[in-house]
Coordinates of C-alpha atoms in Angstrom, one line a residue:
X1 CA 59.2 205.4 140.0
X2 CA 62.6 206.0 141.5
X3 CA 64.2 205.1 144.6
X4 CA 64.1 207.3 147.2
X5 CA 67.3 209.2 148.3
X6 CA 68.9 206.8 151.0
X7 CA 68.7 209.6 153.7
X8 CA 65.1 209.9 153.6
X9 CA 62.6 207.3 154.3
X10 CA 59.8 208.3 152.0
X11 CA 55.7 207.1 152.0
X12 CA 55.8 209.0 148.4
X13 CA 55.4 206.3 146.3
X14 CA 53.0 204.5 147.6
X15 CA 50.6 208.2 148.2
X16 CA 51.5 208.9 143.8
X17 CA 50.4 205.7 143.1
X18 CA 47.3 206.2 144.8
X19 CA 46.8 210.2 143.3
X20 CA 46.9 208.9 139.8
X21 CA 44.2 207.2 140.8
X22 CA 42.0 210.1 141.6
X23 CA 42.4 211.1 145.0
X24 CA 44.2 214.6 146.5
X25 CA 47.8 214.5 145.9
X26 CA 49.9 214.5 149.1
X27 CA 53.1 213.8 149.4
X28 CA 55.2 213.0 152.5
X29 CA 58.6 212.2 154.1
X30 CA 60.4 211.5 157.1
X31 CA 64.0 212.7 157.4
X32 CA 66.1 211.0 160.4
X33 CA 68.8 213.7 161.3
X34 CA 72.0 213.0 163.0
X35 CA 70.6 214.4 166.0
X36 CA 68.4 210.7 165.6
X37 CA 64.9 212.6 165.6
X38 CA 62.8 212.8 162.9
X39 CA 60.9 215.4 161.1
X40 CA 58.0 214.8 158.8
X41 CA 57.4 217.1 156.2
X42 CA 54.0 217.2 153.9
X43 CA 53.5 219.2 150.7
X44 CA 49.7 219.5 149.3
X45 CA 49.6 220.7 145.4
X46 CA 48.1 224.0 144.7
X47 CA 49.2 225.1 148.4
X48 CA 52.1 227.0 149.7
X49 CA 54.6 224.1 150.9
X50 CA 55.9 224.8 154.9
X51 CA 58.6 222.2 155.9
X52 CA 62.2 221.9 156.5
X53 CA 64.8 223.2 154.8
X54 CA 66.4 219.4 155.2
X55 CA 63.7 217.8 153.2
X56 CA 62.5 220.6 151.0
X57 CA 64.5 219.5 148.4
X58 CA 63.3 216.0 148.3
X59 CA 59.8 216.7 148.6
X60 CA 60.0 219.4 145.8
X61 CA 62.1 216.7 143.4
X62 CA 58.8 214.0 143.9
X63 CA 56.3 216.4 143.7
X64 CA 57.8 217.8 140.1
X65 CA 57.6 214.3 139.0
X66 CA 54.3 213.6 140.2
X67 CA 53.1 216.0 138.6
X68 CA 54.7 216.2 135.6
X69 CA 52.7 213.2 135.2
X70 CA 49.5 214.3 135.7
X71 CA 50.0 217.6 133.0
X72 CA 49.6 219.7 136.4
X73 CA 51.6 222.6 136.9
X74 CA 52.7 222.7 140.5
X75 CA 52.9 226.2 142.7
X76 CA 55.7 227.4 143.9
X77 CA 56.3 227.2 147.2
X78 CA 57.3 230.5 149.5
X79 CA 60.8 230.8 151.0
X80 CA 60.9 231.4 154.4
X81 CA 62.9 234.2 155.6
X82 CA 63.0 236.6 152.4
X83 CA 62.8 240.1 152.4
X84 CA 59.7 240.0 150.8
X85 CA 58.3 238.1 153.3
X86 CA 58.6 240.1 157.1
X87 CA 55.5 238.3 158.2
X88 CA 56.5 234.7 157.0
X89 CA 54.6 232.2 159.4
X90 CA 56.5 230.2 162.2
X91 CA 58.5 227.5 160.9
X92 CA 56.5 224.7 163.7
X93 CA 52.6 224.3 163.4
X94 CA 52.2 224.4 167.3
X95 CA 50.9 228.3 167.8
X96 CA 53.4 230.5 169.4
X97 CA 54.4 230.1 173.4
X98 CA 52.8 233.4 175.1
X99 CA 55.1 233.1 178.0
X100 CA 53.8 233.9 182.1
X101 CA 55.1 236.6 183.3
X102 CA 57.5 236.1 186.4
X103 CA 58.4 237.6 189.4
X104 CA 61.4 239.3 187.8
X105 CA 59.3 240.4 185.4
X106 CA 56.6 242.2 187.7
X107 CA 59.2 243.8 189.6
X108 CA 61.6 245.1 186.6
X109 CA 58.8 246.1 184.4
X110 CA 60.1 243.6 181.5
X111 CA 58.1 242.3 178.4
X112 CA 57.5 239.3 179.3
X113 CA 57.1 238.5 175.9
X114 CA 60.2 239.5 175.2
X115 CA 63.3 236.8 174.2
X116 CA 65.6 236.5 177.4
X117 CA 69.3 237.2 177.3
X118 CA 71.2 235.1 179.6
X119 CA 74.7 236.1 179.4
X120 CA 77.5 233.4 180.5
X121 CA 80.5 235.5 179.7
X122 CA 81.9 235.3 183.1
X123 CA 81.1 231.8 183.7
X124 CA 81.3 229.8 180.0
X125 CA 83.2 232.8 178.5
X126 CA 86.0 232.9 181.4
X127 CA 87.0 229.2 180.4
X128 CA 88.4 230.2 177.0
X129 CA 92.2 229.8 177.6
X130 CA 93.8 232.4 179.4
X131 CA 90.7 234.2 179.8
X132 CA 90.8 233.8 183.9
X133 CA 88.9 237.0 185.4
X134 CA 89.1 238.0 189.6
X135 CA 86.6 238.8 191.6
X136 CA 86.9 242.3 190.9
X137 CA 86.9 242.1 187.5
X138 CA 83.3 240.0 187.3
X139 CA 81.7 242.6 189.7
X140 CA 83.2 245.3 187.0
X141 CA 81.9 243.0 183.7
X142 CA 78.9 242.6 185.6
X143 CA 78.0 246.1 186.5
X144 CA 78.6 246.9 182.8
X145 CA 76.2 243.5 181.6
X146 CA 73.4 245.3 184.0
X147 CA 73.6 248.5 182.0
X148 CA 73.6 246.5 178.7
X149 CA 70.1 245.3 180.1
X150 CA 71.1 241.6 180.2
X151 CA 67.9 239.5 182.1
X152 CA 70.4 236.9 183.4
X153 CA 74.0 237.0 184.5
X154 CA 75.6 233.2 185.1
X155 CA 78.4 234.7 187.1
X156 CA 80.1 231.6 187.4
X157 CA 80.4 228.3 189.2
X158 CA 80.8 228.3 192.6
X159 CA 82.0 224.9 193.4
X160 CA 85.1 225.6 191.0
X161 CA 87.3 227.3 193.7
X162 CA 87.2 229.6 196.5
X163 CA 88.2 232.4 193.9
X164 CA 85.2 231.8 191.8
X165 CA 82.6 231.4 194.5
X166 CA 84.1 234.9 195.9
X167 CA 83.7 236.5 192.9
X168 CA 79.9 235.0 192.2
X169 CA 79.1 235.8 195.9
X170 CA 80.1 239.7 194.7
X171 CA 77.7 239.8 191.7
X172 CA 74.9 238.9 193.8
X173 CA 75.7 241.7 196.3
X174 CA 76.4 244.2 194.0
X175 CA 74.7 243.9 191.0
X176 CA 72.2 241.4 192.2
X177 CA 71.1 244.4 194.7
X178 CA 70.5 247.3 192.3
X179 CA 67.2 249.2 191.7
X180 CA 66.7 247.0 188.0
X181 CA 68.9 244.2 189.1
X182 CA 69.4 241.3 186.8
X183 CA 68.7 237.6 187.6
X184 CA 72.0 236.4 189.2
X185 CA 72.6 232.6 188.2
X186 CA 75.1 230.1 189.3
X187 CA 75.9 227.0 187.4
X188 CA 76.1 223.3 189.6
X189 CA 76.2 220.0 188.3
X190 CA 73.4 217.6 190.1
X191 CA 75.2 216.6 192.8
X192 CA 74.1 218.6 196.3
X193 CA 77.7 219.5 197.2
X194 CA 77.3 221.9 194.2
X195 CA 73.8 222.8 194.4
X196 CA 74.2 224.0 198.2
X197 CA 77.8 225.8 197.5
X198 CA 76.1 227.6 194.5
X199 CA 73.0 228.7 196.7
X200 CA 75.7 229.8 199.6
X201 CA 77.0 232.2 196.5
X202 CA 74.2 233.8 194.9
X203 CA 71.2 234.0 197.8
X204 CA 72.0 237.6 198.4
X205 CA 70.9 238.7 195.3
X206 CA 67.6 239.8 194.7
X207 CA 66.6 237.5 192.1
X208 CA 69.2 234.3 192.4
X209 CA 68.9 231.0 190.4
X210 CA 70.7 228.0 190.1
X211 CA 71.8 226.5 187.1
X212 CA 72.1 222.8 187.7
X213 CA 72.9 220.0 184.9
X214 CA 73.6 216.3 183.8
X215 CA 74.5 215.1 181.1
X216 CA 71.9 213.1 178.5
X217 CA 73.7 211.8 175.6
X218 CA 74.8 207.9 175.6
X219 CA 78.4 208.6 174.9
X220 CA 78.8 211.2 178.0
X221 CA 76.6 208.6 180.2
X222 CA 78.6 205.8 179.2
X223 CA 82.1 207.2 178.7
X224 CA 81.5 210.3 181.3
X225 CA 78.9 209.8 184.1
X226 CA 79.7 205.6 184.1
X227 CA 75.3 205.8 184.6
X228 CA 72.9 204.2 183.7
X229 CA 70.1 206.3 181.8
X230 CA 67.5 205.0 184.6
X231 CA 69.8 206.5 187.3
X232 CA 70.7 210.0 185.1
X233 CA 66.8 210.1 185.5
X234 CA 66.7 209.8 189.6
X235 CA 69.5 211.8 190.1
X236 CA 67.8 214.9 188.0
X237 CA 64.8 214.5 189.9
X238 CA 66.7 214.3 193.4
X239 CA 68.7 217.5 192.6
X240 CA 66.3 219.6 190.8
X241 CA 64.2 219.0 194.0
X242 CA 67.1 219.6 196.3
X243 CA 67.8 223.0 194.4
X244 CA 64.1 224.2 194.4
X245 CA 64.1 223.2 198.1
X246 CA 66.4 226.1 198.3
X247 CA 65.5 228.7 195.4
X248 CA 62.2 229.3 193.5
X249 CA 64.0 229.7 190.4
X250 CA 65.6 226.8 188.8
X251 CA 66.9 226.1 185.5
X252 CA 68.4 222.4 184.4
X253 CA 70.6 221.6 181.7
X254 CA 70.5 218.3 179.5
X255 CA 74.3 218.5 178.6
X256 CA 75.3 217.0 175.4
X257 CA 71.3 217.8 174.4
X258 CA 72.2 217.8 170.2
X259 CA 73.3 214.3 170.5
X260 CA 70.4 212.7 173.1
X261 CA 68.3 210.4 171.9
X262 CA 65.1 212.4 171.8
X263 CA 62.7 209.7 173.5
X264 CA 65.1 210.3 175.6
X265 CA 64.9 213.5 176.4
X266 CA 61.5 214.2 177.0
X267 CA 61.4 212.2 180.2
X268 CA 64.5 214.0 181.1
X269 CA 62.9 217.2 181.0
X270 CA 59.2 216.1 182.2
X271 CA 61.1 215.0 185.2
X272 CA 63.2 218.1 185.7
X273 CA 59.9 220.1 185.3
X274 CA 58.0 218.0 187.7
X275 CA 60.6 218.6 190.5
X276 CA 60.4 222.3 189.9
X277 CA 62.6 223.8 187.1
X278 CA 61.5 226.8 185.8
X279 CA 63.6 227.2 183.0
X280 CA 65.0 224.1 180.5
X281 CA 67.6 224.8 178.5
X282 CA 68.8 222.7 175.3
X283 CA 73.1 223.0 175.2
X284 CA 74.8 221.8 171.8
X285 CA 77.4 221.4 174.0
X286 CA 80.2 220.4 171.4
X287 CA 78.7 222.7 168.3
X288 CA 77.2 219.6 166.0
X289 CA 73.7 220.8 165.3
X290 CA 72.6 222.5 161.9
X291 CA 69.7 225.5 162.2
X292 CA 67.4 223.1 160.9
X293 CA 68.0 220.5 163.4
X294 CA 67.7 222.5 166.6
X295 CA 64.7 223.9 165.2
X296 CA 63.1 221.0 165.1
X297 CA 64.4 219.5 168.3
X298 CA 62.9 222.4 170.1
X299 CA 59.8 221.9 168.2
X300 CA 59.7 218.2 168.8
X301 CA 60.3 219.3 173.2
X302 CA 57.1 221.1 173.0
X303 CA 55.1 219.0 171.3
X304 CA 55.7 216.0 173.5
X305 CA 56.1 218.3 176.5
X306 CA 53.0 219.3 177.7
X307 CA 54.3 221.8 180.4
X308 CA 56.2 223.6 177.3
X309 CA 53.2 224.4 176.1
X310 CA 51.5 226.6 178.8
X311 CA 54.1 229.6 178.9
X312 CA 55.3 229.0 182.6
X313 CA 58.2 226.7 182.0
X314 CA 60.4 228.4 179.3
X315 CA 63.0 227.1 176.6
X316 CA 66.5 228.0 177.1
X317 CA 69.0 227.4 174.3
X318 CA 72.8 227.0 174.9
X319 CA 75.4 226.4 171.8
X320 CA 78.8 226.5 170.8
X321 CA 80.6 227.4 167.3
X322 CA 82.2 224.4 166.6
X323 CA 80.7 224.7 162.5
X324 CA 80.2 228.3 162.8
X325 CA 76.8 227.7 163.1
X326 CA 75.9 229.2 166.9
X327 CA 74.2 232.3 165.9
X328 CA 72.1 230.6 162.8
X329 CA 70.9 227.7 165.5
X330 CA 69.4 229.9 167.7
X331 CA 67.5 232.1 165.3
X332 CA 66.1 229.1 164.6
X333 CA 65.5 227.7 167.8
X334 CA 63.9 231.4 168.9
X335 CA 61.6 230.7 165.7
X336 CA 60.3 227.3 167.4
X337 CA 59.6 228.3 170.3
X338 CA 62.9 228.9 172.4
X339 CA 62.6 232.0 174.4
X340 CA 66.4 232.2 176.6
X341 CA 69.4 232.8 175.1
X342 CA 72.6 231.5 176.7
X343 CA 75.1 233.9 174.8
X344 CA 78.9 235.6 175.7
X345 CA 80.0 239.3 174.5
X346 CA 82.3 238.3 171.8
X347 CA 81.5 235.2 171.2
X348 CA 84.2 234.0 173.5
X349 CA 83.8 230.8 175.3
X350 CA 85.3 227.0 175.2
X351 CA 86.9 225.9 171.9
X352 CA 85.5 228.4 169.4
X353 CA 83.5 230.0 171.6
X354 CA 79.5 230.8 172.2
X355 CA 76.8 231.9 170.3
X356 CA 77.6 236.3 170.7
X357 CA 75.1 238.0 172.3
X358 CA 75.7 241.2 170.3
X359 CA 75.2 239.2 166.8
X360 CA 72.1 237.7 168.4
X361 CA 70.3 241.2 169.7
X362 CA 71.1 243.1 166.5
X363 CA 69.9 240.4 164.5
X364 CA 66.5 240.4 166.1
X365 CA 66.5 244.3 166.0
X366 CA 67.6 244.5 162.1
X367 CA 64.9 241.7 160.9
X368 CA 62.5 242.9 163.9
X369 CA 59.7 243.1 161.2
X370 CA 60.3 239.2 160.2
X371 CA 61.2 238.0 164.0
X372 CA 57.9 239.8 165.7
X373 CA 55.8 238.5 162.3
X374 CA 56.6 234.9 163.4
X375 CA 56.3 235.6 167.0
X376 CA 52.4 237.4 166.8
X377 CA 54.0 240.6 168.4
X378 CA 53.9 244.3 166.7
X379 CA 56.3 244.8 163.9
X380 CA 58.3 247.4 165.5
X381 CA 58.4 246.2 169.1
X382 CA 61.9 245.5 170.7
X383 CA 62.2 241.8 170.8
X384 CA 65.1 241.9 173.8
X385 CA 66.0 244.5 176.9
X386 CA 69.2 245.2 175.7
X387 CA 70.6 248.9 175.6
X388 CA 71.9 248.1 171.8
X389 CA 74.5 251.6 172.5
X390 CA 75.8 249.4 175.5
X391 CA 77.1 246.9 172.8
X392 CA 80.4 248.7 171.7
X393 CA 82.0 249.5 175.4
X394 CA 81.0 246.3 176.5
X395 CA 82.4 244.7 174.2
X396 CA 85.9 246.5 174.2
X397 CA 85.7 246.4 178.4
X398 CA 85.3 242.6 177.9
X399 CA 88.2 242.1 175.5
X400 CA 90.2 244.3 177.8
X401 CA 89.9 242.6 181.3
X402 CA 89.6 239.1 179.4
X403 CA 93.0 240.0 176.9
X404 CA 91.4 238.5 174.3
X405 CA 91.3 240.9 170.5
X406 CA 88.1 241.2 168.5
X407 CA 89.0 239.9 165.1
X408 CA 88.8 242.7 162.7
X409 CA 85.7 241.5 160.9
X410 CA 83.6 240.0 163.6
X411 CA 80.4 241.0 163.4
X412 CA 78.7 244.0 164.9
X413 CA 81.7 244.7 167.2
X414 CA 85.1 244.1 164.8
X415 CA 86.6 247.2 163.9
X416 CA 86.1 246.6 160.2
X417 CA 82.0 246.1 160.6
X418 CA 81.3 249.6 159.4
X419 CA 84.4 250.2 157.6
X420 CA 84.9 250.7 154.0
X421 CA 87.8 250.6 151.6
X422 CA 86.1 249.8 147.9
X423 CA 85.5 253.4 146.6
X424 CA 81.9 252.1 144.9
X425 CA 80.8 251.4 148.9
X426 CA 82.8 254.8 150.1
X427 CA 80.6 256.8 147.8
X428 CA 77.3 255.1 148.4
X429 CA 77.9 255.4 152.0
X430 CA 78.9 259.2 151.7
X431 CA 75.7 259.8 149.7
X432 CA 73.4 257.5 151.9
X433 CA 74.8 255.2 154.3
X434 CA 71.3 252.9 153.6
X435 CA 73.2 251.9 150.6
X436 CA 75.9 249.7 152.0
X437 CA 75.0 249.7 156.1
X438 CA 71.9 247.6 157.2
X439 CA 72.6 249.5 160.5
X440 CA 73.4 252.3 162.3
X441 CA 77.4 252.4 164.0
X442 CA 75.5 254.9 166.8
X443 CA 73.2 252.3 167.3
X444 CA 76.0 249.6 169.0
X445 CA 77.7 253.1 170.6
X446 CA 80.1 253.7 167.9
X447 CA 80.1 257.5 166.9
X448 CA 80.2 257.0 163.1
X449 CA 81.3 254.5 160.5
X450 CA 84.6 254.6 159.3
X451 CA 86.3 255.4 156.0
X452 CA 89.9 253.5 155.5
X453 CA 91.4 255.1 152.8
X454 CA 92.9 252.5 150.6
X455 CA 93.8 251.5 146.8
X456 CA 90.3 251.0 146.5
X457 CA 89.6 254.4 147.7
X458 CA 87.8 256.8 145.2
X459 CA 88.0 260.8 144.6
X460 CA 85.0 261.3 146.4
X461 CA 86.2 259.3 149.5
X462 CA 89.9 261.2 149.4
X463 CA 87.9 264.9 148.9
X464 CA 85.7 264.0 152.1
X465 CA 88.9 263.4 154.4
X466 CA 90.5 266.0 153.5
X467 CA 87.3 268.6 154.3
X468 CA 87.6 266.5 157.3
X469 CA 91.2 268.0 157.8
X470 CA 90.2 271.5 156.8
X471 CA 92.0 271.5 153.5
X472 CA 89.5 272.5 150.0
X473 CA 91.5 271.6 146.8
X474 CA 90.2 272.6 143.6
X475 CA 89.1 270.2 141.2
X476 CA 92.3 270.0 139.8
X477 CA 94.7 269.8 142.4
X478 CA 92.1 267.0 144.0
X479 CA 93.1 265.2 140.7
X480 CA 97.0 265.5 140.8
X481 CA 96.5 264.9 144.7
X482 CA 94.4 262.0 144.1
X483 CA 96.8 259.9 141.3
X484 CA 100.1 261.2 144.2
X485 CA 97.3 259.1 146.6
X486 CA 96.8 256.1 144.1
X487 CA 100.6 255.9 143.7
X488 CA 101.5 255.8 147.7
X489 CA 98.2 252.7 148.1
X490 CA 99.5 251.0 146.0
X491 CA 102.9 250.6 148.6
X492 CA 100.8 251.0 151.7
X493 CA 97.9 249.0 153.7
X494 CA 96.2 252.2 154.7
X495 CA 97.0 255.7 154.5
X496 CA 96.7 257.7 157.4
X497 CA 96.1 261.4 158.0
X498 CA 100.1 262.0 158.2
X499 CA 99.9 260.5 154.8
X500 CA 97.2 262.9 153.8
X501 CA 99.1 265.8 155.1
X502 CA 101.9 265.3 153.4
X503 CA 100.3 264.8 150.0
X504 CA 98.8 268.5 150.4
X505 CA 102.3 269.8 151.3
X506 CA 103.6 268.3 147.9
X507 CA 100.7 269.9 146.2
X508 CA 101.1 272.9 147.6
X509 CA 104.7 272.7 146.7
X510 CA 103.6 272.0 143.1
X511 CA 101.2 274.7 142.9
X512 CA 104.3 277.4 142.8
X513 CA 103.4 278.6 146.4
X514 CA 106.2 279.7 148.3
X515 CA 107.8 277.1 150.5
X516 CA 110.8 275.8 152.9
X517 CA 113.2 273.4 152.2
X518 CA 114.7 272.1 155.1
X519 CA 118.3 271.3 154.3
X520 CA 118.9 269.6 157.8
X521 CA 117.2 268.7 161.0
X522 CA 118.7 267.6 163.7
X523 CA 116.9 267.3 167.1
X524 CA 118.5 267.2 170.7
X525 CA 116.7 265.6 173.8
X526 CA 117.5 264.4 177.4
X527 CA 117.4 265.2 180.6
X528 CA 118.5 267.9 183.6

């Protein structure tokens, strides 16, 4: 028998020796992640094979061996998450949280079944450089984030300056006052100067909360906080209770969570539940985690988290795209049992950004089917409370007051998203937009998808604009039109409808119709 790989501790060997001997085959290995907690993952021949992405491979390698040896042929196991799966089961064996509904809940009429969207836009998303926002402005964002159907706005942190507690203070007596207000949120670190200056800001609103935090990993205790994990553990219990003392709705924040020693962790968060949060949330603060991992770390909090269990305390994720991997992580966490998402329209946010809401929502609208399959809920029930025709304005009212340009291809919400240039996409998308779009543009608030006439542009795609424009060609002046087209794509990134224009004028011209050469123009302008 072969080594094991060196990143997996394995109990294979020992388990084949004992199969050839007679007895059920069952393999199993433990995989230590860098976030330092493990997962086990088993495999049973003749049964579909649930575990990890991380160790699939390794247990799949051992068990073709295994049974290669014994003449047996070995099933195939299901992957999780194809189309041909919408109903695949949960990726953790602990049944699925049926979260309590809250007072917010009651009085709005929400699902509490439903997967939270906390939006931080104009508290995590106002620290990407130069993004600075008044007071006016977050009132404006936020009255827009309302409309969206956001469940919590984290309007900002209070103890920053007087210019940020002003404009918090706003939210919460503006929007935090409407008929279907939002939960308005303000973020402290455990220390009671900030709890008390972020309740002073956000106790007008209806439903207020405060967002307090510590951090949990060795390297920010030791380097950061200069404590002692015995005193980050007295000072989360001291503040959570000083924050409840003040408002019924508490959330707490392990900072750094991705890189806490787990053990760790779950006495953090027993004791932050114990003095009265409401909400935990799990940041990967500096973007480090893999799907797989923070899967499994939110697995791993409810299984040795008793409270996590009951559906009255609920899992909050927070993450950053360091890797690129924000979005992926918290489909994967929402799959475990994480039911808060700490999101920014955009994506904007510290370094490279925040996990975007709008990727996040369409995501769990688009694969509805597979997302309410592992969450026990009806196949075509909305999983958030987000007005998805909201998504566009917001959006582009967001990159407006902030400055900062949607990349052309970002998801949902870049200006290329539903636009196509290949002339094999332009037709399919003429014929059937089902062919090349896995969503409707009117479903983000966009009025149609958009055709960018370019080299790779077809007949069929030029014909359309120019019935767009009023102008029938017949099948052959479409054809000289169209190689006049090729030619001028071939020196240009996009033609325009001035372009287009023009091409008819020369094919008018060429068609013996009478015309008028203008031998000179010159134009006079100015002022009385």
């Amino acid at each position: 028998s072969k080594a094991p790989h060196p990143l997996v501790r394995s109990s294979a060997h020992a388990q084949q020796s004992q199969s050839r001997r007679g007895s059920p085959s069952r393999l199993s290995t433990q995989a230590m992640g860098p976030c330092g907690f493990v997962s086990t993952c088993s495999a049973w021949t003749g049964e579909p094979v649930a575990t990890s992405v991380a160790c699939r491979s390794v247990v799949t390698r051992q068990a073709s061996r295994h049974e290669r040896g014994r003449g047996r042929k070995r099933a195939q196991a299901p992957v999780r998450g194809s189309v041909a799966q919408p109903n695949a089961p949960a990726v953790t064996d602990l049944p699925q949280v049926e979260p309590k509904p809250t007072k917010h809940d009651l009085a709005t009429g929400r699902n509490p079944n439903r997967v939270k969207v906390f939006d931080t836009t104009l508290r995590d998303g106002e620290q990407s450089p130069g993004a600075t926002l008044t007071a006016d402005e977050k009132v404006v964002i936020a009255r827009q984030l309302a409309k969206l159907g956001v469940d919590i706005i984290e309007a900002g942190f209070p103890i920053a300056s007087e210019g940020d507690f002003l404009g918090v203070k706003m939210v919460a007596e503006t929007v935090g006052t409407l008929e279907n207000p939002p939960i308005i949120c303000g973020l402290a670190r455990a220390m009671e100067k900030d709890i008390d200056r972020c309740w002073e800001a956000i106790k007008y609103a209806q439903f207020p909360r405060i967002h307090t935090f510590i951090a949990s990993s060795d390297i920010h205790m030791e380097h950061k906080l200069k404590k002692t994990r015995e005193e980050v553990l007295e000072i989360a219990k001291v503040m959570v209770t000083r924050a409840k003392s003040l408002c019924e709705d508490v959330e707490f924040s392990a900072e750094d969570a991705t890189r806490s020693d787990p053990e760790f962790l779950y006495e953090l968060y027993k004791i932050a539940i114990e003095a009265g949060a409401t909400t935990v949330n799990v940041p990967d603060t500096v973007g480090y985690v893999t799907p797989v991992e923070f899967g499994t770390l939110v697995q791993k909090l409810r299984q040795n988290i008793p409270a996590l269990q009951t559906g009255e305390v609920t899992i909050s994720v927070h993450g950053h795209d360091d890797l690129g991997m924000a979005v992926a992580n918290f489909m994967s966490a929402i799959e475990n049992g994480a039911r808060q998402v700490e999101c920014t329209i955009n994506g904007i946010g510290e370094r490279a950004g925040n996990a975007a809401l709008e990727e996040i929502v369409m995501a769990l609208h688009v694969r509805r089917q597979y997302y309410n399959g592992i969450l026990n809920r009806p196949g075509e029930e909305m999983l958030t409370n987000i007005d998805k025709t909201e998504i566009y304005s917001t959006s582009r009212m967001v990159s407006k007051f902030t400055g900062m340009s949607v990349q052309p291809n970002k998801a949902i919400v870049g200006q290329n998203a539903f636009a196509h240039e290949s002339g094999i996409h332009q037709d399919g998308v003429l014929k059937n937009r089902l062919t090349y779009e896995i969503m409707d543009a009117q479903s983000i608030g966009l009025t149609e998808n958009n055709i960018v006439l370019g080299k790779h542009s077809g007949r069929h795609a030029l014909r359309t604009r120019l019935q767009e424009l009023g102008v029938e060609l017949s099948p052959t002046e479409l054809n000289r039109a169209f190689v006049r087209f090729k030619e001028l794509a071939d020196k240009k990134k996009e033609i325009t409808t001035w372009d287009l224009q023009s091409l008819v004028s020369d094919e008018l011209k060429s068609s013996g119709l009478d015309t008028i050469d203008i031998d000179q123009l010159q134009v006079f302008c100015g002022v009385d």
